[in-house]
Every structure is written in structure tokens, then in C-alpha cells.
CSV table of C-alpha atoms (C1' of nucleotides) in Angstrom, one decimal:
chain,number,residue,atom,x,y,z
A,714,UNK,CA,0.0,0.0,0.0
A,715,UNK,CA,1.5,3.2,-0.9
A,716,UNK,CA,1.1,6.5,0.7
A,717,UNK,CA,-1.8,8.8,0.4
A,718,UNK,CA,0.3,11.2,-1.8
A,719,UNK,CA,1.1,9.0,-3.8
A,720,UNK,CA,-2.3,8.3,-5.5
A,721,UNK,CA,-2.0,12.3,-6.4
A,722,UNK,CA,0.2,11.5,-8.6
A,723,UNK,CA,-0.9,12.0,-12.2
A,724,UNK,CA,0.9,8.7,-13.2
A,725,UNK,CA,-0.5,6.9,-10.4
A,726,UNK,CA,-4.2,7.6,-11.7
A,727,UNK,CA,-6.0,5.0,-13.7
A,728,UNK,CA,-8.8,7.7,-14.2
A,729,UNK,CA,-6.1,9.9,-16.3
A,730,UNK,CA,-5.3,6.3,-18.5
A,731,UNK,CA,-8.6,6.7,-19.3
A,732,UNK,CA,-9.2,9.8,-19.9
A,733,UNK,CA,-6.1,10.0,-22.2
A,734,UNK,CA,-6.9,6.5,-23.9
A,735,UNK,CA,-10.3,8.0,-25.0
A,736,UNK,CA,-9.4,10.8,-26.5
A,737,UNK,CA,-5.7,9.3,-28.5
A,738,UNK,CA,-8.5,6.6,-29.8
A,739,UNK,CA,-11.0,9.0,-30.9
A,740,UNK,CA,-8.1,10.8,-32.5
A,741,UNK,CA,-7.4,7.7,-34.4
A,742,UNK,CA,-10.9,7.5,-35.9
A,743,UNK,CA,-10.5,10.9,-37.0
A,744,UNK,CA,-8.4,10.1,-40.4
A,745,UNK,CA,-10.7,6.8,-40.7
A,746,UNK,CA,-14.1,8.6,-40.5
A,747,UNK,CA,-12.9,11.7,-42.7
A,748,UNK,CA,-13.6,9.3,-45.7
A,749,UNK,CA,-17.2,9.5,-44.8
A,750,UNK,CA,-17.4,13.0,-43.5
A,751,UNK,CA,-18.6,12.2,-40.0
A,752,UNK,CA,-17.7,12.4,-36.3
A,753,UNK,CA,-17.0,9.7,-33.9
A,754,UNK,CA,-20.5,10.3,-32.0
A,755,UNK,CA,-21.8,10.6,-35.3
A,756,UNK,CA,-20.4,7.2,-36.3
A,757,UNK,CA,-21.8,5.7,-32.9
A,758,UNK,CA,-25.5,6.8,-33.5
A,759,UNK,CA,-24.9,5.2,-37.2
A,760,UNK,CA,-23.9,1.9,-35.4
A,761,UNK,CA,-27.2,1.7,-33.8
A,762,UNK,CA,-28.8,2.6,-36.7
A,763,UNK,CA,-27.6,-0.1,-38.9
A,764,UNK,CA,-28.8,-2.7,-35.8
A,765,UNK,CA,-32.6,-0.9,-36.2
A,766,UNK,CA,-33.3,0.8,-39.1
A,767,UNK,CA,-35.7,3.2,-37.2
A,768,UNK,CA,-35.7,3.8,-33.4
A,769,UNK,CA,-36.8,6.7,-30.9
A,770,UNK,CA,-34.2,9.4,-30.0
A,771,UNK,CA,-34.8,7.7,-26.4
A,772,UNK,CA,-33.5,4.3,-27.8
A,773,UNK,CA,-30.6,5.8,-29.4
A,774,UNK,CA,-29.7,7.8,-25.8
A,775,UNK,CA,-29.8,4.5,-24.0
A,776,UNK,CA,-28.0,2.8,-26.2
A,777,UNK,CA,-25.1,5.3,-26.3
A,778,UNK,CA,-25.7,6.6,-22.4
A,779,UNK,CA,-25.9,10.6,-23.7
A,780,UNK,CA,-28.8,12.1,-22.9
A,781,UNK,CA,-31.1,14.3,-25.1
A,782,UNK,CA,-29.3,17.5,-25.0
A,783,UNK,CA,-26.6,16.2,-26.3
A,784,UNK,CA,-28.1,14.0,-28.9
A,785,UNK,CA,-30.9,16.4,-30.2
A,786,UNK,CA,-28.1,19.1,-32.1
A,787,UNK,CA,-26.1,15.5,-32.9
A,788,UNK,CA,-28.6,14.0,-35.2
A,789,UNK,CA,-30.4,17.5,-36.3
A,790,UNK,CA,-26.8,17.7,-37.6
A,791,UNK,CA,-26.5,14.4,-39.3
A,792,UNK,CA,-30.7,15.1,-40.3
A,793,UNK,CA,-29.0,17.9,-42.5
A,794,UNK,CA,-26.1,15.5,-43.7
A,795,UNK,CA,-29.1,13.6,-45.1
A,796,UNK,CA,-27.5,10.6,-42.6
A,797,UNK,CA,-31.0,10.0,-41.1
A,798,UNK,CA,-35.0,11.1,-41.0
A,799,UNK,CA,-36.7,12.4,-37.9
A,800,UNK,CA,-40.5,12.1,-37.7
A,801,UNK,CA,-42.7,12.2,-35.0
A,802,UNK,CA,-44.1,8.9,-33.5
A,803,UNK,CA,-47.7,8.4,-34.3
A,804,UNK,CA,-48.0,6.2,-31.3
A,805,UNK,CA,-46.2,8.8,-28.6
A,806,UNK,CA,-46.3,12.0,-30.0
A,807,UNK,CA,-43.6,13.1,-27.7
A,808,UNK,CA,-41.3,10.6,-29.2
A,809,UNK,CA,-39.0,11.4,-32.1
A,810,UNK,CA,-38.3,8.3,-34.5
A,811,UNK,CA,-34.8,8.7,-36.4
A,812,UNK,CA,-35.0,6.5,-39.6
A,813,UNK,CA,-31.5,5.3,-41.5
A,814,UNK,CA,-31.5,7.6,-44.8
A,815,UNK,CA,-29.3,6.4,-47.6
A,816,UNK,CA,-26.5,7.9,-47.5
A,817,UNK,CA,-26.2,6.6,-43.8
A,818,UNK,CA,-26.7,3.2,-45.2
A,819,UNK,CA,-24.4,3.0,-47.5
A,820,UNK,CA,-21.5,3.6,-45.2
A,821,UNK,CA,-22.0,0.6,-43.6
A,822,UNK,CA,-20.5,-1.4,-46.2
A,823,UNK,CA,-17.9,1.2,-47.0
A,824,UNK,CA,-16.7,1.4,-43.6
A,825,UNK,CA,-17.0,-2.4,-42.4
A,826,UNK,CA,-13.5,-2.9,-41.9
A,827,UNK,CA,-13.0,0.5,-40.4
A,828,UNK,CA,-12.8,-1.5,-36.7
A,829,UNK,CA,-10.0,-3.5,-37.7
A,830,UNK,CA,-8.0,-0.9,-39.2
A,831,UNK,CA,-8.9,0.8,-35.8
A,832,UNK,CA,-7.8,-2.3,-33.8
A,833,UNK,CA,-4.8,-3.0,-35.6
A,834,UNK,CA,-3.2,0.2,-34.4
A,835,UNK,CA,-3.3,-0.8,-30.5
A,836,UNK,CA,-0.9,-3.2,-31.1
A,837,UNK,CA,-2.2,-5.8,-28.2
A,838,UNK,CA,-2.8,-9.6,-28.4
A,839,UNK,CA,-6.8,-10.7,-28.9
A,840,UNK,CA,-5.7,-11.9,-25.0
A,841,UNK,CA,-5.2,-7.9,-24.2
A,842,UNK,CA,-7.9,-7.4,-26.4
A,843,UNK,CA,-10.3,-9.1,-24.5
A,844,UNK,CA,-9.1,-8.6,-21.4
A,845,UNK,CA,-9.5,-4.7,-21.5
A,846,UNK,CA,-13.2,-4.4,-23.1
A,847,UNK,CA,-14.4,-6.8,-20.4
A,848,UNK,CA,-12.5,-4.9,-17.8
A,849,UNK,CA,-14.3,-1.6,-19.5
A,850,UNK,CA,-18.0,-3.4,-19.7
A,851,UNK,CA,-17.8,-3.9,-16.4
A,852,UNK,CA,-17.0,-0.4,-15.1
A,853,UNK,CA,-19.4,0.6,-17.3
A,854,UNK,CA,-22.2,-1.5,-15.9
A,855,UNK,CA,-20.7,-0.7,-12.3
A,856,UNK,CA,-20.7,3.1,-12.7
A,857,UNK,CA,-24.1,3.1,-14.8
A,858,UNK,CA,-26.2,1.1,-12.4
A,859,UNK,CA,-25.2,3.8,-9.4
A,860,UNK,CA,-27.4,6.7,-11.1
B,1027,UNK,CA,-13.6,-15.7,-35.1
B,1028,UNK,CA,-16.7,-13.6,-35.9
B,1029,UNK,CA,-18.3,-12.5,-39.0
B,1030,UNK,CA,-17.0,-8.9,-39.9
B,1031,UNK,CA,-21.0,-7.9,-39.4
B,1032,UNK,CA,-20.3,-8.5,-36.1
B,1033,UNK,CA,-17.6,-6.2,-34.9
B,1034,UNK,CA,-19.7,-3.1,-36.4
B,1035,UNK,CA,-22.0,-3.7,-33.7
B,1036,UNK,CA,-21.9,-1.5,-31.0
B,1037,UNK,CA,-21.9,-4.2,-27.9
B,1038,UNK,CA,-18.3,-5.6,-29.5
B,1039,UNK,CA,-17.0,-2.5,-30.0
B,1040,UNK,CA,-13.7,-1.8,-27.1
B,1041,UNK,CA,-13.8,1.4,-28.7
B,1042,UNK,CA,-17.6,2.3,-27.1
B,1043,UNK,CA,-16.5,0.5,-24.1
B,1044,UNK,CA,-13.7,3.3,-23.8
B,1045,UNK,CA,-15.5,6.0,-24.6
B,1046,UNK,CA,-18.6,5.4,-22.3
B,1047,UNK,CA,-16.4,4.5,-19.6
B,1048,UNK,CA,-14.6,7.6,-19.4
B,1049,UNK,CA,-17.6,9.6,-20.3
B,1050,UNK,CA,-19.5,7.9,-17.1
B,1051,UNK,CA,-15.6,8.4,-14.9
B,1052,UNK,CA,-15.8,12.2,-15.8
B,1053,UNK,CA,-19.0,12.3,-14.5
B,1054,UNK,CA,-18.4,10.8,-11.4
B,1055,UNK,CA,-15.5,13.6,-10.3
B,1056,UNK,CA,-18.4,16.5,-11.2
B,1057,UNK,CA,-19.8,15.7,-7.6
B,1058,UNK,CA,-16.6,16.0,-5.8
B,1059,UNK,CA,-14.9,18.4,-7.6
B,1060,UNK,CA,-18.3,20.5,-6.8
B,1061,UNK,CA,-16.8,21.4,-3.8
B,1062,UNK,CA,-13.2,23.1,-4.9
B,1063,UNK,CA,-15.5,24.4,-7.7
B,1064,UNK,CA,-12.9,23.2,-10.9
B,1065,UNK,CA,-13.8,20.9,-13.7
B,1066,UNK,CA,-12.1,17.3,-14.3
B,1067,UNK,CA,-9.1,18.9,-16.8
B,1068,UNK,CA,-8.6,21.6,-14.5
B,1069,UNK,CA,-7.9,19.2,-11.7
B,1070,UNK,CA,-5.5,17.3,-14.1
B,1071,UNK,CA,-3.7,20.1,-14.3
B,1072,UNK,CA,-3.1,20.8,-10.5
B,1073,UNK,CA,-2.1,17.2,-10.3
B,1074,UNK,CA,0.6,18.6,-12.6
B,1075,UNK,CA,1.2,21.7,-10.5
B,1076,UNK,CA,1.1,20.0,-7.2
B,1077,UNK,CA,4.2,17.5,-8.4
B,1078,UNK,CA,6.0,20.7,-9.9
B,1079,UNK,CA,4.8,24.0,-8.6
B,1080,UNK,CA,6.0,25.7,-11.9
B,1081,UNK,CA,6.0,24.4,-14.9
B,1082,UNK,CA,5.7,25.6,-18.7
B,1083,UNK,CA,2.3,25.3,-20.5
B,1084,UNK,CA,4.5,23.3,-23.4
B,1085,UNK,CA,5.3,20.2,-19.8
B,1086,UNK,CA,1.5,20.3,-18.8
B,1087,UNK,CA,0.8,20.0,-21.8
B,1088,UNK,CA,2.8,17.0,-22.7
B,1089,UNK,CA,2.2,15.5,-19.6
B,1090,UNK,CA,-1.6,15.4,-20.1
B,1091,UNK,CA,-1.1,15.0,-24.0
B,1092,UNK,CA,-3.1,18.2,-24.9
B,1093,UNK,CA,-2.8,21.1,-27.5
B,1094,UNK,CA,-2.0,24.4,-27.0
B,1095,UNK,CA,-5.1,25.7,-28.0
B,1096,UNK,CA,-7.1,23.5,-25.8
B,1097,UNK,CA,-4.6,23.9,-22.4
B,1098,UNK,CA,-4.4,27.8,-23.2
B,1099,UNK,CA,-8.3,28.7,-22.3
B,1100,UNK,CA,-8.3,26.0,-19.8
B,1101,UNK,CA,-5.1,27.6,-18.0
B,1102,UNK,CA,-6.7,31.2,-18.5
B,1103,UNK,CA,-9.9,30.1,-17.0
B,1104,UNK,CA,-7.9,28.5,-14.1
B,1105,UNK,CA,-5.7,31.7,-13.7
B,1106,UNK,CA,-9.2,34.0,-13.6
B,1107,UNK,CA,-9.9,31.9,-10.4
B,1108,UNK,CA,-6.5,32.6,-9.1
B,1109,UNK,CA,-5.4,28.9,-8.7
B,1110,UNK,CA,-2.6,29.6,-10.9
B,1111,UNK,CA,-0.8,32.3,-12.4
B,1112,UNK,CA,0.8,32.6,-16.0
B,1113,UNK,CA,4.3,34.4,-16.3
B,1114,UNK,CA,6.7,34.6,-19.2
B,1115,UNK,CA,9.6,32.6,-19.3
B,1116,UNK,CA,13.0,34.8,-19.0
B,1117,UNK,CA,15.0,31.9,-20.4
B,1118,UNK,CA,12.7,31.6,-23.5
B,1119,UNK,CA,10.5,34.4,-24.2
B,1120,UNK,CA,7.6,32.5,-26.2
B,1121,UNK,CA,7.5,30.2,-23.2
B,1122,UNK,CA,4.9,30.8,-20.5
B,1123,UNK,CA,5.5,29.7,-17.1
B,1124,UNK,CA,2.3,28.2,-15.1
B,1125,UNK,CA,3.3,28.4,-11.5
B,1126,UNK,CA,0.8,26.7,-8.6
B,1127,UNK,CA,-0.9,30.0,-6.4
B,1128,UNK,CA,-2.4,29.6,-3.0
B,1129,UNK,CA,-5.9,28.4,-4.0
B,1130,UNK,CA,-5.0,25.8,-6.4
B,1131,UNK,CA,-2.1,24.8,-3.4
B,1132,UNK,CA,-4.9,24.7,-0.6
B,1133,UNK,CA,-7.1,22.0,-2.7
B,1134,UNK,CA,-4.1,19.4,-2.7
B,1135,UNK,CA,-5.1,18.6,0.8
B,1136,UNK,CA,-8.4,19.0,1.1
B,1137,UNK,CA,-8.7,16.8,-2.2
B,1138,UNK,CA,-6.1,13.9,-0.5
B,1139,UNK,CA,-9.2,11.1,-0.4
B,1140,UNK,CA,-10.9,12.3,-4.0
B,1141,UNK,CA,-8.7,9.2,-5.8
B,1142,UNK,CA,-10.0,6.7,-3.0
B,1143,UNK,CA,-13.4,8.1,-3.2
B,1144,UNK,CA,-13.8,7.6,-7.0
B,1145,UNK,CA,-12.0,4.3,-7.5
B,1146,UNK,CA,-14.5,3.0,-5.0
B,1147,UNK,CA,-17.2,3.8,-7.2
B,1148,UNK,CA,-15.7,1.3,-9.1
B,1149,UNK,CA,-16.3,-1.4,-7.2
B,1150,UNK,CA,-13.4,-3.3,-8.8
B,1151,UNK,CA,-10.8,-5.4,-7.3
B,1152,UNK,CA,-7.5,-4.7,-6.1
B,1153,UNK,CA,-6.4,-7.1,-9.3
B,1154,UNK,CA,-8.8,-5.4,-11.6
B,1155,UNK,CA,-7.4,-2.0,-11.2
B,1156,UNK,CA,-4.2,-2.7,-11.6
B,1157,UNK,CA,-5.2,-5.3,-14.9
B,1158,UNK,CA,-7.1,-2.4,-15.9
B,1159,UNK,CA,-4.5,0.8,-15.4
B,1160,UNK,CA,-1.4,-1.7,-17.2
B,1161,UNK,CA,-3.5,-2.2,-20.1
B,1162,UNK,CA,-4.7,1.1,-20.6
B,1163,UNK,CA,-1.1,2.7,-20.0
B,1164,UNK,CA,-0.2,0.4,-22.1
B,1165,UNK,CA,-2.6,1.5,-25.2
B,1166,UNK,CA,-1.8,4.9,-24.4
B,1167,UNK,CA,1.4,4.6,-25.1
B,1168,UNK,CA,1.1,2.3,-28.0
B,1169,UNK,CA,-0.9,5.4,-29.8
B,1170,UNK,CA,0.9,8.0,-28.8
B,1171,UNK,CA,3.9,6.5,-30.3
B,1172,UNK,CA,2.7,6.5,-33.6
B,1173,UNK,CA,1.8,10.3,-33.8
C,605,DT,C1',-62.6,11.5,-14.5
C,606,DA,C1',-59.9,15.5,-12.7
C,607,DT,C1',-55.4,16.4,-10.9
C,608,DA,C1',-50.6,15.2,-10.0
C,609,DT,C1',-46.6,13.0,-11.6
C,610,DT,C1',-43.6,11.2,-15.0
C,611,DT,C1',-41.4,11.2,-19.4
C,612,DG,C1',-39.4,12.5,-24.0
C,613,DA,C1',-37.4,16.0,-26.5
C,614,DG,C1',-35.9,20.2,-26.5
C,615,DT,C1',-33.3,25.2,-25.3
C,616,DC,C1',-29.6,27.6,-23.1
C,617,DG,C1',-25.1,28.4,-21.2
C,618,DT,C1',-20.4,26.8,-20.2
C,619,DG,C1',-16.3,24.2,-20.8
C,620,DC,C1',-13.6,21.3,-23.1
C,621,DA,C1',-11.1,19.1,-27.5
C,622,DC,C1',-9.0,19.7,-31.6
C,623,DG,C1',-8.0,20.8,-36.8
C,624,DA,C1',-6.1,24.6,-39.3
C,625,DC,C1',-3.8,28.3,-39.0
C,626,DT,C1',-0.7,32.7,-37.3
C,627,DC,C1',3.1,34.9,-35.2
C,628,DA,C1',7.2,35.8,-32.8
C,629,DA,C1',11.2,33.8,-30.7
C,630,DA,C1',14.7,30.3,-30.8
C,631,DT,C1',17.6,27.2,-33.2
C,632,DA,C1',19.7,25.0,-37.3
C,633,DT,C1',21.9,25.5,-41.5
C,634,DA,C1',24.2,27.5,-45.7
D,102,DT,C1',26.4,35.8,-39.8
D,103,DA,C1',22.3,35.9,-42.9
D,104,DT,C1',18.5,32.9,-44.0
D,105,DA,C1',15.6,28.8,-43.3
D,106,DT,C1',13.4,25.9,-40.2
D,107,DT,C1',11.5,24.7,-35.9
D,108,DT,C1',9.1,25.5,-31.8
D,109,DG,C1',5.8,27.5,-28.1
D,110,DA,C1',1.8,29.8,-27.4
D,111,DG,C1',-1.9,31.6,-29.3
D,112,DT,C1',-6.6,32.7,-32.2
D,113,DC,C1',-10.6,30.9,-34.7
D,114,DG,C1',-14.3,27.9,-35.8
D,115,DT,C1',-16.9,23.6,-35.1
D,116,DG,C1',-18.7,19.8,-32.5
D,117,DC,C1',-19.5,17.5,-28.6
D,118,DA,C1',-21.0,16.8,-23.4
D,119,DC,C1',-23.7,18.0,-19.7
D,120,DG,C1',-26.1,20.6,-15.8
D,121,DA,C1',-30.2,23.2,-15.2
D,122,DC,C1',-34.2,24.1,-16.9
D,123,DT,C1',-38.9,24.2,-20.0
D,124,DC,C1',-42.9,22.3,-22.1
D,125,DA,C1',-46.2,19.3,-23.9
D,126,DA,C1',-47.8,14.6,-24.0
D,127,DA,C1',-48.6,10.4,-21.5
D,128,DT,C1',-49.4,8.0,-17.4
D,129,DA,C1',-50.5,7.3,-12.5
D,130,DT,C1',-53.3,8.4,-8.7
D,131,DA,C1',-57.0,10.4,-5.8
DNA sequence: TATATTTGAGTCGTGCACGACTCAAATATA
DNA sequence: TATATTTGAGTCGTGCACGACTCAAATATA
């Protein structure tokens, strides 16, 4: 056990790996996306899209934990980048539906080796591989269930 | 090994893992930084400060691997709450010297359980910490060596 | 069934984060 | 030593990310 002090340390804090790891692999995407002229949260709304063609705005914020404030501008954006539809919901008129548009679909194929290329660059063993998104899942979980 | 399909969804992507993760971490500081009143990359810079109490913008901002024009504004905003202050260098005139003031000093030990406080929220394992830190140091490092 | 509560999407304001670029000072090179 | 190159900090513009809040529609409750 090492001193208090110690963990005040910027090298000492796993929060900082993280923080710093999420941003240097964000940056990564950046050259990969630029082909297809979107954003990294842009490109995570069209992952759940090409799961469901055409889900609620509320589906969507679940899915990628953001909540509407941030994902209202983020799809009005890609709404004008002819990405995706919104409509209202006929059943919940509260509820907006955001429908795949074409030009969203057709990156899918384009970019379906865009995770490998991604990948490739950590440099770690499927082992490491592995080992780290189930160590990240679980956080996730951990630190999601608290609110 | 899995169909390429499979990796574009967003439950097998490490990368959502990552970014959710730290997303979630970052939001789990906003209630204890509440109380010194600083954001999450303001406190990563008095972790810097509070190792070196004067340091040039150019060493913060390698040691937290962020741009000028990001730390600049951050640093100004910081300096504005007098928790640092920003002199120029003598021994290099375009270099600016961010030296620790009392405010920002007075938080290192008030803020001496924050780490144990947050990596509690984790509920995570002595083991899984560690697992967890190693492999994300060692990603972090993996990236940053290509740039 | 009238009223209270909850819920889904949204606005507003602030603070990063970063690409592209500028500018002056320092350093390297002809 | 004059010129070219590099470097440190900065401006500008855009896109998240989120706390605090609003508002209307849906649902729960008296």
C-alpha cells in the first residue's frame, strides 16, 4: 500500500489512462471517418442505426448513455447531412423516430472494416484485447447502475 | 472468429467500451470536484502543479497530451480563479511559465481522499485496477507512439 | 374523470477538445 | 552571420457533453 500522496500523482491515476486512452483513440478515428465525413458520435449513432433501421431518439440515448441535450443538435446535424430522417411517433407523439437515410446506409458497407484498421493500431494480443473491453464493460455497468 | 458484421456492432466495439467509460468516470468527479469548484481537466492540471509548482504550459501539456489551444483557455480560465498564475519565461521568451498560487495549493489537501473516493465507485478489485491501469497505459502509449 | 406526476425532447449556457492556422522567438543550416 | 526551419503559445471555428431548466404529452393516482 502506498502512501496517500502517492495516489496524487498524475501517473498513479487509472482515471487519467482513461481519460487520455479515450481521446488518443478517438483521434485515431479521426483520419478513418474523414472518408465518410462524419464524427466519432456521429459514427456511434450510425452503429445503432444499422442494428434498427428506425428507433426513438430515447432508444438511441440508452444505447449510447448521452442524454437528449446532447443527442438532439447530434442527429439534427446528421438530419441535415441527409444521414438519417426524424419524424414524429404516431404512437407517442412526444417521441421522435430517427430512420436510416441512404446515405447513412451506404457507409455501412464502406466502412465495415473501419474496426480492424482501428484495432490493428493498439498493437495488443486478442488476449489484451479481450481482457480490457471486459474490464471496460464492467465499469461501465458498475458506474451506470449507481445513477 | 466472428463475421466482420459482427464487430460493427456496438456491444463488440472496445472502442464504445472506452469512450462510455470515461464519459461515465468524468461524471463521477463533477460531484466531488463540486466542492473546490474546478472541472475534471482543470484538476489534471493541479495534479501537474502539485508534483511541480512551476511548470511551462509546453510540460503540462505533454504530460496530459493536450494542445495548446485546448490547455491555453483551460489555463486562462484557471488563472481568472486565481489557482494559478501565468508568467513569461525569462530563459525563453515564447514560453509561459504556469506556477501553482495559494488556492490551487490549498485544494491538494483537502482533495487527498478524492482518488480513493472515485476508485470506490468502481467497485473493482484490487487485481482489476491494476489489470485495468497496465493495459490502458499500455494503449496509451502504443498510440501516442505512432503520432 | 380531474389532478398530480412522470417522461421524451428540447433550449440555453459553459467548458472542453481539436484541426487549421498565425506569429514571434529560438535554433539550425548554408 | 544571414536565411531557413522549428518551436511555443496563441486565435478561430466547429462539435460535442452536460447541468439546469422548460414544455407538452402520456401515465398514475386520488
Amino acid at each position: 500500500m502506498k502512501a496517500k500522496e502517492e495516489y496524487q500523482k498524475l501517473e498513479n491515476q487509472i482515471c487519467f489512462s482513461l481519460y487520455a486512452a479515450s481521446r488518443l483513440v478517438t483521434k485515431c478515428y479521426k483520419p478513418l471517418l474523414k472518408d465518410f465525413e462524419i464524427t466519432y458520435p456521429q459514427y456511434l449513432v450510425l452503429l445503432v442505426l444499422w442494428e434498427q433501421e428506425a428507433v426513438s431518439l430515447n432508444f438511441i440515448a440508452e444505447k449510447l448513455l448521452l442524454q437528449s441535450n446532447t443527442l438532439t443538435p447530434l442527429v439534427k446535424r446528421m438530419e441535415e447531412l441527409e444521414l438519417l430522417t426524424r419524424t414524429k411517433s404516431h404512437m407517442d407523439e412526444r417521441s421522435i423516430i430517427i430512420s436510416l437515410a441512404e446515405k447513412g446506409r451506404a457507409i455501412k458497407d464502406a466502412a465495415i472494416d473501419l474496426p480492424f484498421e482501428l484495432v490493428s493500431g493498439f498493437n495488443f494480443s486478442m488476449e489484451e484485447i479481450t481482457m480490457l473491453k471486459t474490464l471496460l464493460d464492467k465499469l461501465v455497468n458498475n458506474l451506470n447502475d449507481d445513477q
